[in-house]
Coordinates of C-alpha atoms in Angstrom, one line a residue:
S1 CA -24.6 3.3 -7.1
V2 CA -26.4 0.9 -4.8
Y3 CA -26.5 -2.8 -5.7
V4 CA -29.6 -4.5 -4.3
G5 CA -30.3 -8.2 -3.9
I6 CA -33.3 -10.1 -2.4
D7 CA -34.8 -13.5 -2.2
N8 CA -38.3 -14.9 -1.9
L9 CA -38.3 -14.4 1.9
T10 CA -37.3 -10.7 1.8
E11 CA -39.9 -8.3 2.8
T12 CA -40.4 -6.4 -0.4
R13 CA -41.6 -3.3 1.4
I14 CA -38.2 -2.9 3.0
A15 CA -36.3 -3.5 -0.2
Q16 CA -38.5 -1.0 -2.0
K17 CA -38.1 1.6 0.8
V18 CA -34.3 1.3 0.7
A19 CA -34.0 1.4 -3.1
K20 CA -36.5 4.3 -3.3
H21 CA -34.5 6.3 -0.7
F22 CA -31.2 5.9 -2.4
A23 CA -32.7 6.6 -5.9
A24 CA -34.2 9.8 -4.6
A25 CA -30.8 10.8 -3.2
G26 CA -29.3 10.5 -6.7
Y27 CA -27.8 7.0 -6.5
P28 CA -28.3 4.7 -9.5
V29 CA -30.0 1.5 -8.3
L30 CA -28.6 -1.8 -9.7
T31 CA -29.7 -5.3 -9.2
D32 CA -28.7 -8.8 -10.3
S33 CA -32.1 -10.1 -11.7
E34 CA -35.1 -9.0 -13.7
A35 CA -37.4 -10.3 -10.9
T36 CA -35.7 -8.0 -8.3
A37 CA -35.8 -5.1 -10.8
Q38 CA -39.6 -5.7 -11.2
V39 CA -40.1 -5.7 -7.4
L40 CA -38.2 -2.5 -7.0
T41 CA -40.0 -0.9 -9.9
D42 CA -43.4 -1.9 -8.4
G43 CA -42.3 -0.1 -5.3
G44 CA -41.7 3.2 -7.1
V45 CA -38.1 3.1 -8.1
S46 CA -38.2 4.4 -11.7
D47 CA -34.9 3.3 -13.2
V48 CA -33.4 0.0 -12.0
K49 CA -30.5 -1.4 -14.1
V50 CA -29.9 -5.1 -14.1
I51 CA -26.2 -6.1 -14.0
K52 CA -25.1 -9.7 -13.8
F53 CA -21.6 -10.1 -12.7
D54 CA -19.4 -13.2 -13.5
Y55 CA -18.5 -14.1 -9.9
D56 CA -16.3 -16.9 -11.0
N57 CA -13.7 -14.8 -12.9
R58 CA -12.0 -12.6 -10.3
R59 CA -10.2 -10.4 -12.8
T60 CA -13.3 -9.4 -14.8
L61 CA -15.4 -9.2 -11.6
R62 CA -13.0 -6.6 -10.2
D63 CA -13.1 -4.5 -13.4
A64 CA -16.9 -4.8 -13.7
V65 CA -17.4 -3.8 -10.0
F66 CA -15.3 -0.7 -10.3
D67 CA -16.8 0.2 -13.7
S68 CA -20.2 0.1 -12.1
N69 CA -19.1 2.5 -9.3
I70 CA -20.9 0.6 -6.5
D71 CA -20.9 2.6 -3.3
L72 CA -23.1 0.2 -1.2
V73 CA -24.4 -3.4 -1.4
V74 CA -27.8 -4.0 0.2
N75 CA -28.4 -7.8 0.1
L76 CA -31.5 -8.6 2.1
A77 CA -31.7 -12.3 1.3
K78 CA -32.9 -14.3 4.3
L79 CA -32.3 -17.8 3.0
R80 CA -29.0 -19.4 3.9
P81 CA -27.1 -20.2 0.7
S82 CA -26.7 -23.9 -0.1
D83 CA -23.4 -23.4 -1.8
K84 CA -20.9 -20.7 -3.0
A85 CA -22.6 -20.6 -6.4
N86 CA -25.7 -18.9 -4.9
S87 CA -25.9 -15.3 -6.3
N88 CA -26.8 -13.7 -2.9
Y89 CA -23.7 -15.4 -1.3
A90 CA -21.6 -14.2 -4.2
M91 CA -22.9 -10.7 -4.0
R92 CA -22.1 -10.5 -0.3
R93 CA -18.7 -12.0 -0.8
M94 CA -18.0 -9.6 -3.6
A95 CA -18.8 -6.6 -1.3
V96 CA -16.5 -8.0 1.4
D97 CA -13.6 -8.8 -1.0
F98 CA -13.7 -5.4 -2.6
G99 CA -14.2 -3.4 0.6
I100 CA -17.7 -2.1 -0.4
P101 CA -20.0 -1.3 2.5
L102 CA -22.6 -4.1 3.0
V103 CA -26.0 -4.1 4.7
N104 CA -27.4 -7.6 4.9
D105 CA -30.1 -7.3 7.5
Q106 CA -33.6 -6.0 6.7
R107 CA -34.2 -4.2 9.9
C108 CA -30.7 -2.6 9.8
A109 CA -31.3 -1.5 6.2
E110 CA -34.6 0.1 7.2
M111 CA -33.1 1.8 10.3
L112 CA -30.2 3.1 8.1
V113 CA -32.7 4.7 5.7
D114 CA -34.8 6.2 8.6
A115 CA -31.6 7.6 10.2
L116 CA -30.4 9.2 6.9
K117 CA -33.9 10.8 6.5
A118 CA -33.7 12.1 10.1
L119 CA -30.3 13.8 9.8
P120 CA -30.6 17.2 11.5
Q121 CA -29.6 20.5 9.9
G122 CA -26.3 21.7 11.2
T123 CA -22.9 23.1 10.4
A124 CA -20.8 20.3 9.0
T125 CA -21.5 19.6 5.3
A126 CA -21.1 16.3 3.5
L127 CA -21.9 15.2 0.0
Y128 CA -24.5 12.4 -0.1
G129 CA -25.6 11.2 -3.5
S130 CA -26.6 14.3 -5.4
Q131 CA -27.7 16.2 -2.3
E132 CA -25.7 18.2 0.1
L133 CA -26.5 17.4 3.7
N134 CA -25.8 19.4 6.8
I135 CA -24.7 17.1 9.6
E136 CA -24.6 18.3 13.1
T137 CA -22.7 16.6 15.9
P138 CA -25.3 15.9 18.6
V139 CA -22.9 16.6 21.5
D140 CA -19.9 18.8 21.9
V141 CA -16.7 17.0 21.0
K142 CA -14.1 17.4 23.6
S143 CA -10.4 16.4 23.6
W144 CA -9.3 13.6 25.9
Q145 CA -7.6 16.1 28.1
Q146 CA -10.8 18.2 28.5
Y147 CA -12.6 15.0 29.5
L148 CA -10.0 14.2 32.1
D149 CA -10.1 17.7 33.5
M150 CA -13.8 17.5 33.9
R151 CA -13.4 14.5 36.2
K152 CA -11.1 16.3 38.7

């Protein structure tokens, strides 16, 4: 699943684009507030589930995170948190603490989605959401020795 967080400075268009892409790829979209769920729903994401984690209790947080099967955290909040009790700070910290990939920049999130959409058809196959993608290496991969031999 993809866990999405925003604040009032986040460009809703980008948050909606990211959530819509991952929902279309078969990932459940989760968020931490009803307001964020409404923003994502308004952008065309049909099923957004609100999950509020207890960030203060590390033991229950760990269990809740793994039960939710979070594959990616996309927190696009732009405001700097005033303290550690801020939900966006806690969401980012949770991702780092549990080794979950985190995207916390709006432009990077948009570029990630654009890059995933532009993946070429090729020979190597990977599982991505509920879709099977063919990923082609753009250049021939050579061993280090082949590279050194080319320089002679």
